[in-house]
Every structure is written in structure tokens, then in C-alpha cells.
PDB file of C-alpha atoms in Angstrom:
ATOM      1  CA  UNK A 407      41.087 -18.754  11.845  1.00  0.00           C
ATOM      2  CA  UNK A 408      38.018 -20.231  10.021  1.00  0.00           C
ATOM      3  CA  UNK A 409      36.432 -22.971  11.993  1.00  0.00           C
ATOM      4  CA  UNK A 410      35.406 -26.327   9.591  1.00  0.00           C
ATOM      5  CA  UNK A 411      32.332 -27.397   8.887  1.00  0.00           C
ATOM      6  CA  UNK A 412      30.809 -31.094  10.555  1.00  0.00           C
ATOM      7  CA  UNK A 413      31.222 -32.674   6.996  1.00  0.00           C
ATOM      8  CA  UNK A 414      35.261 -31.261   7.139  1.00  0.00           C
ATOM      9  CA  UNK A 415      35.994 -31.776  10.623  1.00  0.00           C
ATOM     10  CA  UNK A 416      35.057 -35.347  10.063  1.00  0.00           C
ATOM     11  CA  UNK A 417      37.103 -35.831   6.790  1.00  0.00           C
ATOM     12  CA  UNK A 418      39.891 -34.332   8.486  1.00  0.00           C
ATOM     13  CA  UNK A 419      40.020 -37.037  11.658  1.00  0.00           C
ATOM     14  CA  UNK A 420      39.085 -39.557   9.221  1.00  0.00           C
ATOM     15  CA  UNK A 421      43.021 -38.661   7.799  1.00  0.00           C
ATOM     16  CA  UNK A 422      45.956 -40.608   8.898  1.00  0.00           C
ATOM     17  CA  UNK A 423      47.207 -37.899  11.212  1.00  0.00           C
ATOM     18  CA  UNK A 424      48.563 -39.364  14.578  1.00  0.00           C
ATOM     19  CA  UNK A 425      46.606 -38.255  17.342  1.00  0.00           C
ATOM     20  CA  UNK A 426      48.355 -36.766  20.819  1.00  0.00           C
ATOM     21  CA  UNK A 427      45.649 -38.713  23.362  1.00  0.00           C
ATOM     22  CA  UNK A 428      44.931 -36.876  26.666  1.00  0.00           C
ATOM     23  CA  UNK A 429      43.093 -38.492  29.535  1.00  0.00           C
ATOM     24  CA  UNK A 430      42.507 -37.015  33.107  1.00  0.00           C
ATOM     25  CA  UNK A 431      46.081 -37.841  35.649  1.00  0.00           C
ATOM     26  CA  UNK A 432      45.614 -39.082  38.943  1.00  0.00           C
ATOM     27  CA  UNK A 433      44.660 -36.759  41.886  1.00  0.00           C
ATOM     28  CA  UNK A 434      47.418 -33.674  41.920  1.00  0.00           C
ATOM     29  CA  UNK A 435      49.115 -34.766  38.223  1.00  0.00           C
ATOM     30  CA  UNK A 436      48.659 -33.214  35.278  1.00  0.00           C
ATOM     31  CA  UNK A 437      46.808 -34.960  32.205  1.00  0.00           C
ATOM     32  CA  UNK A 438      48.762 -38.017  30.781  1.00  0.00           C
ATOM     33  CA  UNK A 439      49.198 -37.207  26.832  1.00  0.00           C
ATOM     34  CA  UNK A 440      50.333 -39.710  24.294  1.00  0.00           C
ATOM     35  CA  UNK A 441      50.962 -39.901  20.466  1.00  0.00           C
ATOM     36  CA  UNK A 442      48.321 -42.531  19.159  1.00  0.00           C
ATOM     37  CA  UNK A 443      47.437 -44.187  16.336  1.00  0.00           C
ATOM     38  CA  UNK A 444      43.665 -44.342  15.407  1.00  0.00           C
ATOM     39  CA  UNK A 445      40.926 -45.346  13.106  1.00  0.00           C
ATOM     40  CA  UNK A 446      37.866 -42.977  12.270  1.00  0.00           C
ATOM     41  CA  UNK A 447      35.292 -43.041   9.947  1.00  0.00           C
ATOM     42  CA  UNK A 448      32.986 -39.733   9.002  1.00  0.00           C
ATOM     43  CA  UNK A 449      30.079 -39.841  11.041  1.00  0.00           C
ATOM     44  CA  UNK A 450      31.281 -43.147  13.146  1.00  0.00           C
ATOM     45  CA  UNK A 451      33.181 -43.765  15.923  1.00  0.00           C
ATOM     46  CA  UNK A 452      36.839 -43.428  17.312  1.00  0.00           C
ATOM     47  CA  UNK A 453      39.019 -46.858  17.894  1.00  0.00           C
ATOM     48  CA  UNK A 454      42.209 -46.565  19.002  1.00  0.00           C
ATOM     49  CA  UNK A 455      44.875 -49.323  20.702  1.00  0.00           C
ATOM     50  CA  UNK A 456      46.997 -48.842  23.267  1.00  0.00           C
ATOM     51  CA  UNK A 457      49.919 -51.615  24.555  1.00  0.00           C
ATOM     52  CA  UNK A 458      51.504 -51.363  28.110  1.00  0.00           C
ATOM     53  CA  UNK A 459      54.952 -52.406  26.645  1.00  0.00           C
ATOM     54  CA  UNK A 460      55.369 -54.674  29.735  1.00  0.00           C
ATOM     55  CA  UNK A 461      54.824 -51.574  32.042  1.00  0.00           C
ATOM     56  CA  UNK A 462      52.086 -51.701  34.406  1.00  0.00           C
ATOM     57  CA  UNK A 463      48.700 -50.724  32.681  1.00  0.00           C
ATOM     58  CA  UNK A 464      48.550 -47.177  33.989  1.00  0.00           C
ATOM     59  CA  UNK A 465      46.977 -45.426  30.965  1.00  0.00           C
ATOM     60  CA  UNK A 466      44.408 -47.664  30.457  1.00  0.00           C
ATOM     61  CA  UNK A 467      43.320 -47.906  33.832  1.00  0.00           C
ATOM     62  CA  UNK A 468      42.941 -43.881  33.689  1.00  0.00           C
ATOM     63  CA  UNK A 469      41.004 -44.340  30.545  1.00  0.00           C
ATOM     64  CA  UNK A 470      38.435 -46.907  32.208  1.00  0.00           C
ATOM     65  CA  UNK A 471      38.089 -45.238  35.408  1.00  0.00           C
ATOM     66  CA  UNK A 472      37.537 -41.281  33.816  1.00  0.00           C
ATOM     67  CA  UNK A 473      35.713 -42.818  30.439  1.00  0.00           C
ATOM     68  CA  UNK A 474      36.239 -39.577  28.838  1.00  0.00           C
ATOM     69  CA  UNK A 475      39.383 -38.166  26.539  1.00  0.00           C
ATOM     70  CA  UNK A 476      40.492 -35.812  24.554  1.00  0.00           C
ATOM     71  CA  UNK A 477      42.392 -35.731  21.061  1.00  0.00           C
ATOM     72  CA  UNK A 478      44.245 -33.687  18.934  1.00  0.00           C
ATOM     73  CA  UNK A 479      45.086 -34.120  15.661  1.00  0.00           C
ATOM     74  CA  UNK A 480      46.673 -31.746  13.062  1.00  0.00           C
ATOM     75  CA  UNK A 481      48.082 -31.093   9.799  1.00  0.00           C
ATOM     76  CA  UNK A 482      51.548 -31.031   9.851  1.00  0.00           C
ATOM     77  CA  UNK A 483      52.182 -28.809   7.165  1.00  0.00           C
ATOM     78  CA  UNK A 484      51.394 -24.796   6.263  1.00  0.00           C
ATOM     79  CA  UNK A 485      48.741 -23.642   6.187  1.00  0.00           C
ATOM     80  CA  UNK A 486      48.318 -25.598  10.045  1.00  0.00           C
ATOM     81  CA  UNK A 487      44.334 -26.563  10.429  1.00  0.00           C
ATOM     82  CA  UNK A 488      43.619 -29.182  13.608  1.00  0.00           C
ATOM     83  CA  UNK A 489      40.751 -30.555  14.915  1.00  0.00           C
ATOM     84  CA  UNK A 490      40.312 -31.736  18.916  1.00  0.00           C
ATOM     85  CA  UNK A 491      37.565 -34.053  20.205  1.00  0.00           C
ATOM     86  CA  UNK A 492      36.613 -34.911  23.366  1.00  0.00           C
ATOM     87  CA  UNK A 493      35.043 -38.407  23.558  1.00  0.00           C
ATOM     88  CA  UNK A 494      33.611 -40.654  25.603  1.00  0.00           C
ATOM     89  CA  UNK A 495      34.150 -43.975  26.250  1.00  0.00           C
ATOM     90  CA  UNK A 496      31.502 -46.936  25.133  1.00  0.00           C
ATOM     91  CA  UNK A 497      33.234 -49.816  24.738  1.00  0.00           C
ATOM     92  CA  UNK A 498      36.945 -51.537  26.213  1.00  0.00           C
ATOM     93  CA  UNK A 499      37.856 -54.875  24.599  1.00  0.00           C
ATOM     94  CA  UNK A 500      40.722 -56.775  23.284  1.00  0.00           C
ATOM     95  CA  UNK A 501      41.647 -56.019  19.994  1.00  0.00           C
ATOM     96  CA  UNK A 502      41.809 -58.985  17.633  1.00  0.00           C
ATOM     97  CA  UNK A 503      44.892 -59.070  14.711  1.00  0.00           C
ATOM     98  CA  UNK A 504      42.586 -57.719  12.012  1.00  0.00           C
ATOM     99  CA  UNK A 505      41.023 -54.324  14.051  1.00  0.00           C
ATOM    100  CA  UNK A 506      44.849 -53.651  14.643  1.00  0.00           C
ATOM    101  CA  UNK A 507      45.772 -53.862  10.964  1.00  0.00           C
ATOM    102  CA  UNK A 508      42.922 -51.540  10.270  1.00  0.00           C
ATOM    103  CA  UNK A 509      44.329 -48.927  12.360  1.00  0.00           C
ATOM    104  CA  UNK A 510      48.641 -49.934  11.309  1.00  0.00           C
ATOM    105  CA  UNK A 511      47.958 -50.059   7.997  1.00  0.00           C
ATOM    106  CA  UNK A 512      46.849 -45.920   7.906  1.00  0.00           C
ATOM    107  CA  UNK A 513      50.185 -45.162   9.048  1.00  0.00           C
ATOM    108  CA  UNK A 514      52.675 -47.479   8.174  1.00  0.00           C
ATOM    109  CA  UNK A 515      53.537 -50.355   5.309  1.00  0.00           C
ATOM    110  CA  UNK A 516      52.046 -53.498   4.671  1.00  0.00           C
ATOM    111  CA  UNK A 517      55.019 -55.286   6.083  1.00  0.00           C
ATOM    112  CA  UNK A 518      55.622 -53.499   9.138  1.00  0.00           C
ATOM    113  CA  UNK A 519      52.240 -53.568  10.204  1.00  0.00           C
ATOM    114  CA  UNK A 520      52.028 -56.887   9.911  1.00  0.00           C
ATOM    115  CA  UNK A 521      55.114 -57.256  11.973  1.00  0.00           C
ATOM    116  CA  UNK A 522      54.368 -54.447  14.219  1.00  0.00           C
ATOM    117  CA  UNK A 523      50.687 -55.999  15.044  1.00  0.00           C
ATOM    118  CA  UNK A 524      52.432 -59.516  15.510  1.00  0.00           C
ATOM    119  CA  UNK A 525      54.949 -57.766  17.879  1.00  0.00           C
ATOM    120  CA  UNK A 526      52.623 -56.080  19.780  1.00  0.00           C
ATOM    121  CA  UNK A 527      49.984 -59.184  20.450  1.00  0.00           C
ATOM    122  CA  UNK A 528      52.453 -61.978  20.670  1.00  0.00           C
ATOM    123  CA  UNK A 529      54.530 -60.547  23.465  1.00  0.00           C
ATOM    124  CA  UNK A 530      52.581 -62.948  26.468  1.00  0.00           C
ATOM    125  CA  UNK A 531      53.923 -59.607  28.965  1.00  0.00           C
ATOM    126  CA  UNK A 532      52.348 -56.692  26.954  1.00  0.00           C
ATOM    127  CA  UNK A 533      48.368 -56.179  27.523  1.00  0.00           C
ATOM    128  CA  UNK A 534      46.659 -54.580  24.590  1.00  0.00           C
ATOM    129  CA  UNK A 535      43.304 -52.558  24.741  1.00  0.00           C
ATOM    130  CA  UNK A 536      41.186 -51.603  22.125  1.00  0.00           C
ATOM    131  CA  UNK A 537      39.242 -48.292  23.040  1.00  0.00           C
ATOM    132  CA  UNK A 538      36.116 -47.302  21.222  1.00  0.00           C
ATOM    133  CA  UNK A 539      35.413 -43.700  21.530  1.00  0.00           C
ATOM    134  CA  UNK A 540      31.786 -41.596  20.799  1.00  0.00           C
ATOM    135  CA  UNK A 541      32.888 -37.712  19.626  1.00  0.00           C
ATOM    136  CA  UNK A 542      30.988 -35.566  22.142  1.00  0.00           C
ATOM    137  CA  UNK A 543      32.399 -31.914  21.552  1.00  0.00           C
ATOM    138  CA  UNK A 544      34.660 -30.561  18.396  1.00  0.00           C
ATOM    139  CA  UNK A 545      36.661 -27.491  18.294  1.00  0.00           C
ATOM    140  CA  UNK A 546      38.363 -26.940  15.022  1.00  0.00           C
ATOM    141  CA  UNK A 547      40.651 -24.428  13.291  1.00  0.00           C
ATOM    142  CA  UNK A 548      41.736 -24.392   9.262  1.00  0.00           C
ATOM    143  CA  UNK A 549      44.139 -21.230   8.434  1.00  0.00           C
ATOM    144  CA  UNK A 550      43.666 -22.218   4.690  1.00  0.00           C
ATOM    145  CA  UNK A 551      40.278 -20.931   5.296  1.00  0.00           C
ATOM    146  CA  UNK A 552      41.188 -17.289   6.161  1.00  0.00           C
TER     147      UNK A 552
END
């Protein structure tokens, strides 16, 4: 397995593949790991929302108090390639309707990620966090390369 280059392994996170988050678990507990949706840009940083759902905030809470995480992302079909990056936290805030259409609108249509965003930051129950992440380590893998 051929490992990618910087300028590929940031071309290939900058691609609307849905990231499986993983962030430290409590004391005893495995890591919590979640499908996400994100937004990168080559060289940039990571942003990435996450919505409790009306369930009590644990993720984010893990995020804040670790400040590091890793992701996965990968291509779905042969030959398989993926690239993982841990990251560290620099910045928590509250996503406004235009950062989450940034990040809806890689993976889904206009009009469901209109609605989706809507859904998700008109519920007065459901918190939403926007994460901003800084790439700290890659490890990468591209079969195609072999």
C-alpha cells in the first residue's frame, strides 16, 4: 500500500467522504466513534457540526474536555485508499445557518440541506456545536498506487 503525498492526502479529505469521528471515552470506555459530516479545505482547517438530538451533550463535552480527535475517511469504492487525521481542537462555537450549509451542501441536495440545517437549528431542545479542528498527524493508504 502506497502512502499519498501532503498535496493528495489533502485533496482526498477535501472530498465529500463522511468521516467516522473518534474522540477519547470516559475513564474505563472505549473511544466514542461517530459518522460525521465535515468541511476541509487543502492546506486549511477541519469544521465539523455535531447536534445532541435532544440527548444530553455527551460527545461534545468529550470533545472540549480531551481537545484532540481522530478521523477517518475513505473511499468507498475499489481500489480502497483512506486517509486518518488526528486533530486538535482550536476553536468551539455555535454554528450560524450559512457554516452549516457549507458543510450539508457536500453531501446532500440543495433542498434537503436547507431543510436539514433548518431542522437541526430550529429545534429550541437540540444544542449544536461547530468544531474547528488543526490536522496534527496523517497516516494514509491508496491501493491504486501499488
Amino acid at each position: 500500500m502506497a502512502k499519498m503525498t501532503e498535496q493528495q492526502r489533502q485533496e482526498f479529505l477535501a472530498g465529500p467522504h463522511v468521516g467516522v469521528l473518534s474522540v477519547a471515552g470516559e475513564l474505563g470506555r472505549p473511544p466514542v466513534s461517530v459518522p460525521t459530516f465535515y468541511a476541509y479545505e487543502p492546506g486549511g482547517e477541519l469544521t465539523m457540526f455535531t447536534g445532541t438530538q435532544r440527548r444530553k451533550p455527551q460527545r461534545i463535552e468529550q470533545i472540549k474536555n480531551t481537545g484532540v480527535v481522530t478521523m477517518v475517511v475513505q473511499r468507498e469504492e475499489m481500489p480502497p485508499a483512506y486517509v486518518t487525521v488526528e486533530a486538535e481542537l482550536v476553536e468551539i462555537g455555535k454554528p450560524t445557518h450559512e457554516q452549516m450549509l457549507t458543510i450539508a451542501r457536500r453531501y446532500m441536495p440543495e433542498e434537503h440541506a436547507q431543510g436539514f440545517v433548518r431542522g437541526e437549528l430550529d429545534d429550541p431542545e437540540n444544542t449544536v456545536v461547530l468544531f474547528t479542528f488543526r490536522p496534527t498527524r496523517w497516516l494514509t493508504s491508496d491501493t491504486s498506487q501499488d
